[in-house]
mmCIF file with all atom_site columns, C-alpha atoms in Angstrom:
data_model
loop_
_atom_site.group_PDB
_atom_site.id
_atom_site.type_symbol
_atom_site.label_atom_id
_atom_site.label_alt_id
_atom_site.label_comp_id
_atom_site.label_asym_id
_atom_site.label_entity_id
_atom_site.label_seq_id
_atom_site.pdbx_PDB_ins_code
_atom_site.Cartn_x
_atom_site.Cartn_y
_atom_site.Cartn_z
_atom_site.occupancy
_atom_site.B_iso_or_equiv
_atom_site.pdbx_formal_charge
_atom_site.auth_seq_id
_atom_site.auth_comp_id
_atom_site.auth_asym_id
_atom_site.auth_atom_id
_atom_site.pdbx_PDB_model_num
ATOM 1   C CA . UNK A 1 1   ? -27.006 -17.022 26.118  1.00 0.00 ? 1   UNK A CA 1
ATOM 2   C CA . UNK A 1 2   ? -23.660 -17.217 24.562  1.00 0.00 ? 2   UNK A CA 1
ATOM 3   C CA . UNK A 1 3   ? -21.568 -16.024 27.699  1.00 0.00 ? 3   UNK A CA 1
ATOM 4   C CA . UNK A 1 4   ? -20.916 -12.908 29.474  1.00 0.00 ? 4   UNK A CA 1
ATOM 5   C CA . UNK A 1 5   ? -20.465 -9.672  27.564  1.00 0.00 ? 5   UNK A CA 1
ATOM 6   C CA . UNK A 1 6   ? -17.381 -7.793  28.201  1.00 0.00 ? 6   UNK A CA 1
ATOM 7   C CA . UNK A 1 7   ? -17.123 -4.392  26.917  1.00 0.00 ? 7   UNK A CA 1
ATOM 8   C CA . UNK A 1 8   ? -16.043 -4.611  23.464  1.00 0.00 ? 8   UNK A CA 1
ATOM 9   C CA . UNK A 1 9   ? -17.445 -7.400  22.256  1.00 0.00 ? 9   UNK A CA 1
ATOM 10  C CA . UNK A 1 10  ? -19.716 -7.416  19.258  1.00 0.00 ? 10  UNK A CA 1
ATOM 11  C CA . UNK A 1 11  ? -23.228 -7.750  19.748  1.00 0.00 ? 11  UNK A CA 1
ATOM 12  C CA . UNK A 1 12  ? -25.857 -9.461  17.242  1.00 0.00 ? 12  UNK A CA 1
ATOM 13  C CA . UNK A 1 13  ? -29.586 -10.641 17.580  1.00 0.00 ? 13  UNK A CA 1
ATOM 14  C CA . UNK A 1 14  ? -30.343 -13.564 19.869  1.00 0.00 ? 14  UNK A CA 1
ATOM 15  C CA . UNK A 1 15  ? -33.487 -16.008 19.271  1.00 0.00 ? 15  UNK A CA 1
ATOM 16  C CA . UNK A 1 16  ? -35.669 -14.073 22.023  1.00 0.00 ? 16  UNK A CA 1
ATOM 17  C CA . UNK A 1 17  ? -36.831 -10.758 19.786  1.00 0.00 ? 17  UNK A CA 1
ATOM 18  C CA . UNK A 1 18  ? -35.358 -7.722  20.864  1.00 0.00 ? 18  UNK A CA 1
ATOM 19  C CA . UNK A 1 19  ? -32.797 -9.009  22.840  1.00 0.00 ? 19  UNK A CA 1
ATOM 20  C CA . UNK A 1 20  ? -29.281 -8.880  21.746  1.00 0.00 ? 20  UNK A CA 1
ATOM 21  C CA . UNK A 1 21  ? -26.241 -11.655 22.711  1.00 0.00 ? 21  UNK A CA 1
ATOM 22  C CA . UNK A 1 22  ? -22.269 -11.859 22.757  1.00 0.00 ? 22  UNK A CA 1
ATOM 23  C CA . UNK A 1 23  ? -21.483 -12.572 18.937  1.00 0.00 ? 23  UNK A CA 1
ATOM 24  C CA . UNK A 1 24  ? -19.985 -15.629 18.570  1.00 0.00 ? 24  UNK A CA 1
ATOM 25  C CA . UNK A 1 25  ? -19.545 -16.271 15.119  1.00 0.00 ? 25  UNK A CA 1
ATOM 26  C CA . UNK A 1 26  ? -19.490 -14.564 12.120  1.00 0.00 ? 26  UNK A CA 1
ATOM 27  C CA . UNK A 1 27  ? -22.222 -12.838 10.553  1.00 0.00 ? 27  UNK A CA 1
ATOM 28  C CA . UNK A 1 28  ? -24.445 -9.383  11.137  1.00 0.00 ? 28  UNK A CA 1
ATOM 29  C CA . UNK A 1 29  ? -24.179 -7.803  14.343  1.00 0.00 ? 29  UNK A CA 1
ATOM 30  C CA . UNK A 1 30  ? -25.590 -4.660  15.918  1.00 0.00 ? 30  UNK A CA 1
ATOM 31  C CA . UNK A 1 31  ? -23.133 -3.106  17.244  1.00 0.00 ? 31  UNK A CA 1
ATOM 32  C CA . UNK A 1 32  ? -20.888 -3.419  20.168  1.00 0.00 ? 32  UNK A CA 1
ATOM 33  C CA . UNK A 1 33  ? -21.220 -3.398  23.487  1.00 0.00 ? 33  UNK A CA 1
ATOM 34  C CA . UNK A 1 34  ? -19.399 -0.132  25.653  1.00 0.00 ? 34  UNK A CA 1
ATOM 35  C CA . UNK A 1 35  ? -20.383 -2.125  29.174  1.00 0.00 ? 35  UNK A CA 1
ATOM 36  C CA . UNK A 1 36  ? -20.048 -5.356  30.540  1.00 0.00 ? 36  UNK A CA 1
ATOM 37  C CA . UNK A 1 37  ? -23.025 -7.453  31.422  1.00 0.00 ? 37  UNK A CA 1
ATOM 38  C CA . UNK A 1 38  ? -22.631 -10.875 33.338  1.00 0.00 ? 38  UNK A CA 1
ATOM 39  C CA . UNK A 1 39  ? -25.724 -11.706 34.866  1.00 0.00 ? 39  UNK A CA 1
ATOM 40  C CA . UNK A 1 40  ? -27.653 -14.771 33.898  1.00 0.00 ? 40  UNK A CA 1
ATOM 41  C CA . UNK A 1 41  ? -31.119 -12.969 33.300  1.00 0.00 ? 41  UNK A CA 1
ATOM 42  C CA . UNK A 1 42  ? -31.841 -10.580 30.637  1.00 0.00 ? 42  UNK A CA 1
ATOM 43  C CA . UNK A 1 43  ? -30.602 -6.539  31.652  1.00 0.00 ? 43  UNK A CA 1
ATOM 44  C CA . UNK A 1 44  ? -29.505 -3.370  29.347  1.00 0.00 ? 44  UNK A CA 1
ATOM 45  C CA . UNK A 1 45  ? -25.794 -2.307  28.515  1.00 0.00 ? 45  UNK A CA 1
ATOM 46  C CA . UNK A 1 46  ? -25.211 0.718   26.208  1.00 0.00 ? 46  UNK A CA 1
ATOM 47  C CA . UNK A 1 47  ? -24.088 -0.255  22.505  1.00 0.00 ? 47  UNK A CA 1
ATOM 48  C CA . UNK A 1 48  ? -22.457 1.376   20.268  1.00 0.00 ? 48  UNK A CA 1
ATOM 49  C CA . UNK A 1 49  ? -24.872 1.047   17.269  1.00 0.00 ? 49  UNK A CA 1
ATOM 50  C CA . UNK A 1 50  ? -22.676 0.058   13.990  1.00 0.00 ? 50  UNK A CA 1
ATOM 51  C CA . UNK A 1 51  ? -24.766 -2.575  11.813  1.00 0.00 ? 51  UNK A CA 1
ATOM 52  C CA . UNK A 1 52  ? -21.964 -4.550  9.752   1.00 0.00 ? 52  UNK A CA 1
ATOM 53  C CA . UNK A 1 53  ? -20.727 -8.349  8.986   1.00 0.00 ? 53  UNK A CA 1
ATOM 54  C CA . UNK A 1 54  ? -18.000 -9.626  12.019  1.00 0.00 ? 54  UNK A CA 1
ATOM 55  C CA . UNK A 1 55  ? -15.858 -12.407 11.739  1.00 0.00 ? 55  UNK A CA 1
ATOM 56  C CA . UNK A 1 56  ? -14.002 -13.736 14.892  1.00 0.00 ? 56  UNK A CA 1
ATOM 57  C CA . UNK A 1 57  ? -10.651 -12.060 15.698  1.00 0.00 ? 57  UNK A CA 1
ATOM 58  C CA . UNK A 1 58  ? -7.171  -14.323 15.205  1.00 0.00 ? 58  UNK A CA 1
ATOM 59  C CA . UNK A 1 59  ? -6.094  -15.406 18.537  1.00 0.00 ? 59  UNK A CA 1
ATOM 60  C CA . UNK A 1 60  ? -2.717  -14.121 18.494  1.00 0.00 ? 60  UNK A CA 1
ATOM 61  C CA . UNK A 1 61  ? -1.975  -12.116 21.700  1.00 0.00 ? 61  UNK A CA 1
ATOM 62  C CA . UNK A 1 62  ? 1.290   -10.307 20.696  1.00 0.00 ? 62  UNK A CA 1
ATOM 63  C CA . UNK A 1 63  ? -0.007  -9.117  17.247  1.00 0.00 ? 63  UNK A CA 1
ATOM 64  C CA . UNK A 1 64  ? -3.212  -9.610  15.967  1.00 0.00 ? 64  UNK A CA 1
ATOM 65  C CA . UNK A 1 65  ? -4.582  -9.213  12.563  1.00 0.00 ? 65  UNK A CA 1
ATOM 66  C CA . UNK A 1 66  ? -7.840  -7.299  11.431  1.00 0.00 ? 66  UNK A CA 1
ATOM 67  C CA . UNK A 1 67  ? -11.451 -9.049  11.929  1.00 0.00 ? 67  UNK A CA 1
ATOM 68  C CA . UNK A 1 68  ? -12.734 -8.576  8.748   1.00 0.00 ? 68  UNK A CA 1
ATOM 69  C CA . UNK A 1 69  ? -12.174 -5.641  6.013   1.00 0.00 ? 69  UNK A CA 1
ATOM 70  C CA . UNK A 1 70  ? -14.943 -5.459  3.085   1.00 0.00 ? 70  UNK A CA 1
ATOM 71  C CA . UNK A 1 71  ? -14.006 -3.198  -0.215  1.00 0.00 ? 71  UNK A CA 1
ATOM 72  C CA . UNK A 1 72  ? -16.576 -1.126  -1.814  1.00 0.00 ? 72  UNK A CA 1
ATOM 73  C CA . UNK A 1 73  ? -15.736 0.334   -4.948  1.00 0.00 ? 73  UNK A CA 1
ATOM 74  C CA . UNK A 1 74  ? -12.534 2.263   -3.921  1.00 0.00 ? 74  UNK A CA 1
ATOM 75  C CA . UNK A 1 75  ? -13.323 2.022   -0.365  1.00 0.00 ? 75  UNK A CA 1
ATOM 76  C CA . UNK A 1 76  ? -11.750 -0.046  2.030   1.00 0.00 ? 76  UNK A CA 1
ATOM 77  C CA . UNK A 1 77  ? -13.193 -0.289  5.580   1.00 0.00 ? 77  UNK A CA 1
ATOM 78  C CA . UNK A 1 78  ? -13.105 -2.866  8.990   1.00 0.00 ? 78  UNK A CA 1
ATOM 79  C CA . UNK A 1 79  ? -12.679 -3.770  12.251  1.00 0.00 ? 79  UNK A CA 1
ATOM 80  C CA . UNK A 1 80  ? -9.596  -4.082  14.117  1.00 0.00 ? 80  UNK A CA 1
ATOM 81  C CA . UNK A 1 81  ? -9.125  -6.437  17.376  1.00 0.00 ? 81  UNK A CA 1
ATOM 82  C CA . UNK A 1 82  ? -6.366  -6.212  20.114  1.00 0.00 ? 82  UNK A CA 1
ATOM 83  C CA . UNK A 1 83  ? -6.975  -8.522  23.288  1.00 0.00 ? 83  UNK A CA 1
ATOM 84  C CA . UNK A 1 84  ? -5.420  -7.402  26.621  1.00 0.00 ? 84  UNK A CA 1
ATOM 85  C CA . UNK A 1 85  ? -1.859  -8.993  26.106  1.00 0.00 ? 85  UNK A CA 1
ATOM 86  C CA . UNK A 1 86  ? -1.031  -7.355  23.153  1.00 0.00 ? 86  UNK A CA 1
ATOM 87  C CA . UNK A 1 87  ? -0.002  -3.768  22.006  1.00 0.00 ? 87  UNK A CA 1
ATOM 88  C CA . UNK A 1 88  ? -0.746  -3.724  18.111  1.00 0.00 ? 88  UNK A CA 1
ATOM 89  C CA . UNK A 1 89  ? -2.833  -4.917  15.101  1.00 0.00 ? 89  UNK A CA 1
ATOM 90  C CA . UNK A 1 90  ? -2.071  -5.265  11.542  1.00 0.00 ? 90  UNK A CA 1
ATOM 91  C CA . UNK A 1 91  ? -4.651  -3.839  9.149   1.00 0.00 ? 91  UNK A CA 1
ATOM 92  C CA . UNK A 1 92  ? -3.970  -5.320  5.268   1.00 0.00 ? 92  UNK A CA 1
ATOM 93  C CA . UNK A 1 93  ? -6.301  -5.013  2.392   1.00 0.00 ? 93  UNK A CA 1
ATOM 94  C CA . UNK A 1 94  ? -5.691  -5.176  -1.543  1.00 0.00 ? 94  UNK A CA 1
ATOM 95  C CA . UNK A 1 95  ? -3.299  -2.145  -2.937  1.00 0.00 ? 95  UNK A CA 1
ATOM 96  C CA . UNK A 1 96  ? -5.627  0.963   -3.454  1.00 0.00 ? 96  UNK A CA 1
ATOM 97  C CA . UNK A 1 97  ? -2.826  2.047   -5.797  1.00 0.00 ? 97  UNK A CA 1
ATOM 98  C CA . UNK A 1 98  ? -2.514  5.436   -4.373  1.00 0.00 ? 98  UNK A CA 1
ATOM 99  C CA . UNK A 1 99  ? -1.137  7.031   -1.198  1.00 0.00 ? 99  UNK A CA 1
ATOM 100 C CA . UNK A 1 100 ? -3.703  6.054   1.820   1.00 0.00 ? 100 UNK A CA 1
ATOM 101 C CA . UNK A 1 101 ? -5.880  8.269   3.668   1.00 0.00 ? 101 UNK A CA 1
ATOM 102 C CA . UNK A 1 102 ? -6.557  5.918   6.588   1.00 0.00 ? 102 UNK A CA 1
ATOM 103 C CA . UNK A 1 103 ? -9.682  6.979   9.255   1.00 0.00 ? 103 UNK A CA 1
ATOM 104 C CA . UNK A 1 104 ? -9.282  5.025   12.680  1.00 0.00 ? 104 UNK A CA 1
ATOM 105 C CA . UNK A 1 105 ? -12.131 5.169   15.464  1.00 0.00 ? 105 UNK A CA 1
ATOM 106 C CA . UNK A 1 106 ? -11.546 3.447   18.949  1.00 0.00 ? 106 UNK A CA 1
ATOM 107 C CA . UNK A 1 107 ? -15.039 1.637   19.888  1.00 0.00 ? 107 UNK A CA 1
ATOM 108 C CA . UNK A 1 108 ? -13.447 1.240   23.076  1.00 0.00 ? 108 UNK A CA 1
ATOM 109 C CA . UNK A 1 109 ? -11.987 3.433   25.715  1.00 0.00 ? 109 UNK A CA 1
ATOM 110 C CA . UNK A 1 110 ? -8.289  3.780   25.103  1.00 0.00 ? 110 UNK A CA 1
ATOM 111 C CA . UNK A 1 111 ? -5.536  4.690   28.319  1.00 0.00 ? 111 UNK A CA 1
ATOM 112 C CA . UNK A 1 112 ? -2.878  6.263   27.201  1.00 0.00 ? 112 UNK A CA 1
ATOM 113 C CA . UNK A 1 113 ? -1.931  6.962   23.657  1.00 0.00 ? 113 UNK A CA 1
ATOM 114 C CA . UNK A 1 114 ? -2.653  4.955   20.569  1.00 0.00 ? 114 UNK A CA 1
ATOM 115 C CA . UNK A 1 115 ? -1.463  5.972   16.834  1.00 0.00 ? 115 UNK A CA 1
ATOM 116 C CA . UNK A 1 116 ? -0.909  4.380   13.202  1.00 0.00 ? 116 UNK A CA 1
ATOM 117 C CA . UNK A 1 117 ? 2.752   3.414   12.247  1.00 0.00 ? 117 UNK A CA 1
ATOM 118 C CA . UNK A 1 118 ? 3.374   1.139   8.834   1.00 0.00 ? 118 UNK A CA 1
ATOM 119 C CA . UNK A 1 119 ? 1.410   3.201   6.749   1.00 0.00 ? 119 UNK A CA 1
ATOM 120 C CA . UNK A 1 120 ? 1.227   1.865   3.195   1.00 0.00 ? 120 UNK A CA 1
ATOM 121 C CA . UNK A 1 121 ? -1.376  1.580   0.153   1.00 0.00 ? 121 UNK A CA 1
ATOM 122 C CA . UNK A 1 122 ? -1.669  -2.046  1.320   1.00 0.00 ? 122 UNK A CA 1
ATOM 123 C CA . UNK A 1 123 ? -2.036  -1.616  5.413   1.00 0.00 ? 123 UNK A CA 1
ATOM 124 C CA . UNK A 1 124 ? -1.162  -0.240  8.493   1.00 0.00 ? 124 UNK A CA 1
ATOM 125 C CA . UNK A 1 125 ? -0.456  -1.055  12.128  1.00 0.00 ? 125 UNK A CA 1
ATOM 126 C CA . UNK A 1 126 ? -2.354  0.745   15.065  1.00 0.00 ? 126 UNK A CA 1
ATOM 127 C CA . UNK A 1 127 ? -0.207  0.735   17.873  1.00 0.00 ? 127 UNK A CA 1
ATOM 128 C CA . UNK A 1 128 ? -0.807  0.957   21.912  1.00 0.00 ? 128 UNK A CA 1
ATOM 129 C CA . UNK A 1 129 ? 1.540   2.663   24.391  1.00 0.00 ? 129 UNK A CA 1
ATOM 130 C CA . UNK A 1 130 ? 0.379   0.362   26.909  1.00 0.00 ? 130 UNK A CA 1
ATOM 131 C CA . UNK A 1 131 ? -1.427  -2.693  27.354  1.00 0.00 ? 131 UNK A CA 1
ATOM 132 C CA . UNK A 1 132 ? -5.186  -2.508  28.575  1.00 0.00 ? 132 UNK A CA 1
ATOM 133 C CA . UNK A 1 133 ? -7.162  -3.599  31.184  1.00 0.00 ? 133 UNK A CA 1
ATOM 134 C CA . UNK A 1 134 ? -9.862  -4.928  28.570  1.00 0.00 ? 134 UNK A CA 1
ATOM 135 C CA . UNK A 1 135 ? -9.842  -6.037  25.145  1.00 0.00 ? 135 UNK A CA 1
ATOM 136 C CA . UNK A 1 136 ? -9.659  -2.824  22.047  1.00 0.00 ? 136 UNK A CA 1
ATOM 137 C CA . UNK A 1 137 ? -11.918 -2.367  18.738  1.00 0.00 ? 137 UNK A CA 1
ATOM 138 C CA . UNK A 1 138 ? -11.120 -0.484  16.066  1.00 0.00 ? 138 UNK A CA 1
ATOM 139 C CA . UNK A 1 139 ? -13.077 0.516   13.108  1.00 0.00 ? 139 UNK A CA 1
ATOM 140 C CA . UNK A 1 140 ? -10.758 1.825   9.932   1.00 0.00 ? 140 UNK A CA 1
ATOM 141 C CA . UNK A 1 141 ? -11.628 2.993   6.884   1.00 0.00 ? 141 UNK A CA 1
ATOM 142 C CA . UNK A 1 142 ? -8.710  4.069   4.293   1.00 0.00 ? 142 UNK A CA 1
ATOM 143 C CA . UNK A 1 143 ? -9.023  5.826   0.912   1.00 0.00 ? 143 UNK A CA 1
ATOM 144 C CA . UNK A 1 144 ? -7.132  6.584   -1.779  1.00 0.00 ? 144 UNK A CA 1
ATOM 145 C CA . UNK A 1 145 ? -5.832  10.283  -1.668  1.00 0.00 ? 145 UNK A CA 1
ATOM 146 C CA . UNK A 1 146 ? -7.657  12.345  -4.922  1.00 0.00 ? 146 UNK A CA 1
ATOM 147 C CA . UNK A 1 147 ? -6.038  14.814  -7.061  1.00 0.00 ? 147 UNK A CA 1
ATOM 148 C CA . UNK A 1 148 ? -6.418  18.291  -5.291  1.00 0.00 ? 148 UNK A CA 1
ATOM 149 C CA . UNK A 1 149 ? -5.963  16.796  -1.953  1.00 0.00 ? 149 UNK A CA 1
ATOM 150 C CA . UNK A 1 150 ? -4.468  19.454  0.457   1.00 0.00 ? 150 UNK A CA 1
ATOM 151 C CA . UNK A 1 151 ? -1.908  19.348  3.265   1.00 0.00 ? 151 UNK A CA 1
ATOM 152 C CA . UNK A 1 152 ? -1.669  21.881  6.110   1.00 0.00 ? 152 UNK A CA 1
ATOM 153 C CA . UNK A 1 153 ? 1.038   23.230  7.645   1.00 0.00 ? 153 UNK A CA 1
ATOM 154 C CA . UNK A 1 154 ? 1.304   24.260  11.613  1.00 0.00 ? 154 UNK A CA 1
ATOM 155 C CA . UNK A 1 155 ? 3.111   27.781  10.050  1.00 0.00 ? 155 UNK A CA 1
ATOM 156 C CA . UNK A 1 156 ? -0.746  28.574  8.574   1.00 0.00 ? 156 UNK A CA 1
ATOM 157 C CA . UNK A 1 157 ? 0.767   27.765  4.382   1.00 0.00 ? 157 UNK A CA 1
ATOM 158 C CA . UNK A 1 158 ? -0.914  24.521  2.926   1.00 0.00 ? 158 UNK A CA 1
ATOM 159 C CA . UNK A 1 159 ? -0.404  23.051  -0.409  1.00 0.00 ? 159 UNK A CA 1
ATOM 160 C CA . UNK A 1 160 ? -1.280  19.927  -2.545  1.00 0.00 ? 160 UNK A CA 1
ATOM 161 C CA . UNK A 1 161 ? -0.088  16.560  -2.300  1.00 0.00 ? 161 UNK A CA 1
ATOM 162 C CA . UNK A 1 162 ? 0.988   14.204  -5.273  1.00 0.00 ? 162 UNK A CA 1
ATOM 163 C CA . UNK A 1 163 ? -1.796  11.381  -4.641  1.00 0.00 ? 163 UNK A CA 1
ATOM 164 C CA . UNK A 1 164 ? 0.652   8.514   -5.558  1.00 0.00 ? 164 UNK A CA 1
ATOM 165 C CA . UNK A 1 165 ? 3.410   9.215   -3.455  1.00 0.00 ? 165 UNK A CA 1
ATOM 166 C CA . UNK A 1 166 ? 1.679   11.893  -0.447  1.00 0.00 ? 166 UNK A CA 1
ATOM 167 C CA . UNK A 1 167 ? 4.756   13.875  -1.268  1.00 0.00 ? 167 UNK A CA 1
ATOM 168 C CA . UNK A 1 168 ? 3.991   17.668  -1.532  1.00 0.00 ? 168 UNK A CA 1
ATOM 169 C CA . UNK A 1 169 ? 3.608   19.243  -4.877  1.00 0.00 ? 169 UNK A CA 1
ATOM 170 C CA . UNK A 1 170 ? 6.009   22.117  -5.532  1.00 0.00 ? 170 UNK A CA 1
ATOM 171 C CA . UNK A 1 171 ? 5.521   24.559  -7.891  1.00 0.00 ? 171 UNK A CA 1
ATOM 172 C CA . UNK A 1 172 ? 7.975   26.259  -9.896  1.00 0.00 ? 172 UNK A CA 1
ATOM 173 C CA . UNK A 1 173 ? 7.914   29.758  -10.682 1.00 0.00 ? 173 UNK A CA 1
ATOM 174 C CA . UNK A 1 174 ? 8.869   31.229  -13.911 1.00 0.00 ? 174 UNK A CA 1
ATOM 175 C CA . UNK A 1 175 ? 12.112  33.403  -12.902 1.00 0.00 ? 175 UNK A CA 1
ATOM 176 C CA . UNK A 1 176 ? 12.052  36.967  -12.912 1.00 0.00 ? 176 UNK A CA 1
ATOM 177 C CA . UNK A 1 177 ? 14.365  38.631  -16.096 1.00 0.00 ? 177 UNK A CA 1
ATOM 178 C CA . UNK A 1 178 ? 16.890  40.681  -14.813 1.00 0.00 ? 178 UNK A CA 1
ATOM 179 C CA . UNK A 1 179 ? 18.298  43.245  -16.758 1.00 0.00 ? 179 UNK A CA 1
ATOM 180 C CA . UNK A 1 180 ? 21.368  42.197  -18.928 1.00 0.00 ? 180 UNK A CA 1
ATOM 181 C CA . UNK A 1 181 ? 24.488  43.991  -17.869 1.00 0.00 ? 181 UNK A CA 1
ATOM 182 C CA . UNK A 1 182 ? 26.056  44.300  -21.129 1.00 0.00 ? 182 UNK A CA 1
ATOM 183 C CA . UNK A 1 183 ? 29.839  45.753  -21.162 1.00 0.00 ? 183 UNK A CA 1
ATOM 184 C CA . UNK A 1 184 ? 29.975  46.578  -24.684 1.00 0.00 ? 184 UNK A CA 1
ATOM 185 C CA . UNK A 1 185 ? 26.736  48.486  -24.175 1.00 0.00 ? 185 UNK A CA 1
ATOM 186 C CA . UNK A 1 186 ? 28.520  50.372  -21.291 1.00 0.00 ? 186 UNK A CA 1
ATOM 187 C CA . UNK A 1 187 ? 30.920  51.581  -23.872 1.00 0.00 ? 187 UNK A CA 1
ATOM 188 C CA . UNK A 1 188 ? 28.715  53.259  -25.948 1.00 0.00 ? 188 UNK A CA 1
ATOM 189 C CA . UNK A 1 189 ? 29.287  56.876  -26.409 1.00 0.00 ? 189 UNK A CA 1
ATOM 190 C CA . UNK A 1 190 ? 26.240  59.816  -25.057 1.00 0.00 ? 190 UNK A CA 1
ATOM 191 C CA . UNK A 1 191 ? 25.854  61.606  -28.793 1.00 0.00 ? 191 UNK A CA 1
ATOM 192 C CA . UNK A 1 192 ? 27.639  64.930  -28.901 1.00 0.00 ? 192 UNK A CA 1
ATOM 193 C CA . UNK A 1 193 ? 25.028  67.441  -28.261 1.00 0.00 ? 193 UNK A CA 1
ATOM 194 C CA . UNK A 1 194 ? 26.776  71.160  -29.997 1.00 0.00 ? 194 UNK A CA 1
ATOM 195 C CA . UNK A 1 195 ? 26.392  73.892  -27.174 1.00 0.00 ? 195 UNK A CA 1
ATOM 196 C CA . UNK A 1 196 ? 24.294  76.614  -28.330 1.00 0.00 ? 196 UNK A CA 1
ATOM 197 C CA . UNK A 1 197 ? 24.794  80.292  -27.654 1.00 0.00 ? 197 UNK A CA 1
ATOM 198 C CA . UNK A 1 198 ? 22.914  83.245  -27.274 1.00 0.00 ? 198 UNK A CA 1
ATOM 199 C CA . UNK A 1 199 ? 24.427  87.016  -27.703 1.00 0.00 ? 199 UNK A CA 1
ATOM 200 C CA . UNK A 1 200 ? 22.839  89.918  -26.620 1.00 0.00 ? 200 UNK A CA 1
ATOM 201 C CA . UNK A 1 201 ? 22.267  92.509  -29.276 1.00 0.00 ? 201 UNK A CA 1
ATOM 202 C CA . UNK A 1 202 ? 21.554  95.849  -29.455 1.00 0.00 ? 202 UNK A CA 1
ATOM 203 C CA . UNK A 1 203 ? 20.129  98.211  -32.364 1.00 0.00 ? 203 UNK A CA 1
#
């Protein structure tokens, strides 16, 4: 009804009930779809079932910006879009005013590595090693880090972080006294002690 589905694409509700299209412009969707389907007649894909609002991607091959991001309270979460040609996506959103926890989830299978470089309180990039055969979603969600927020260590120690800057939070010790080596109370003199002695006696 609105074109053939590549795997991918966003899915919402078509005017035949039950039956789900190619989104085409924004507005709710379903899901999106983890098969292709290009047959004129109606058939079944698998979807990956995430309800949401979807706005178009921008059509910029070499780096693309994010669909659509929606705030909730302290929340910031979205979709992310990279077509075939191109090997990264920008992810902006208002300043959460703290260091970012950011939670990426590929909705589409990945080859070869992927990973987050940029990382600010006001976006990110996610970054391909490759280009793909077919066209990548993301969904992201970043938070602000809290007060008491831990980081772990690959040597098994873990400590807080400082949830403006991610920086971790040393603590300083109060340093141990040591005793005061004193020369003038080296000099002081061991009191005399008189030697007392004993005789033997006889009657």
């Amino acid at each position: 009804m609105n074109g053939a589905i590549a795997s991918g694409d966003a899915i919402m509700v078509s005017s035949i009930p039950g039956v789900g299209v190619k989104a085409t412009n924004e507005g709710m969707i379903v899901g999106y779809a983890l098969e292709s389907f290009e047959k004129g007649d109606i058939g079944m894909i698998e979807v990956f079932v995430q309800p949401g609002y979807w706005m178009p991607a921008q059509n910029n091959a070499k780096n693309l910006t994010a669909d659509v991001a929606t705030q909730s309270g302290a929340q910031h979460q979205g979709f992310a879009f990279i077509e075939m040609e191109g090997t990264s996506v920008h992810v902006s959103y208002p300043s959460i005013l703290a260091y970012p926890v950011p939670q990426v989830t590929a909705l589409t299978h990945v080859k070869g590595d992927w990973w987050l470089d940029k990382i600010t309180d006001e976006g990110f990039d996610i970054v391909l090693e490759t280009k793909q055969d077919v066209d990548i979603r993301f969904a992201w969600q970043v938070n602000p880090a809290q007060v008491g927020t831990l980081q772990y260590h690959s040597d098994g120690t873990y400590g807080e972080i400082d949830p403006l800057t991610g920086k971790l939070i040393v603590i300083e010790e109060d340093p141990i006294e040591e005793p005061v080596d004193d020369p003038a109370i080296d000099q002081i003199e061991e009191p005399i002690v008189p030697e007392v002695v004993v005789e033997e006696v006889v009657e």
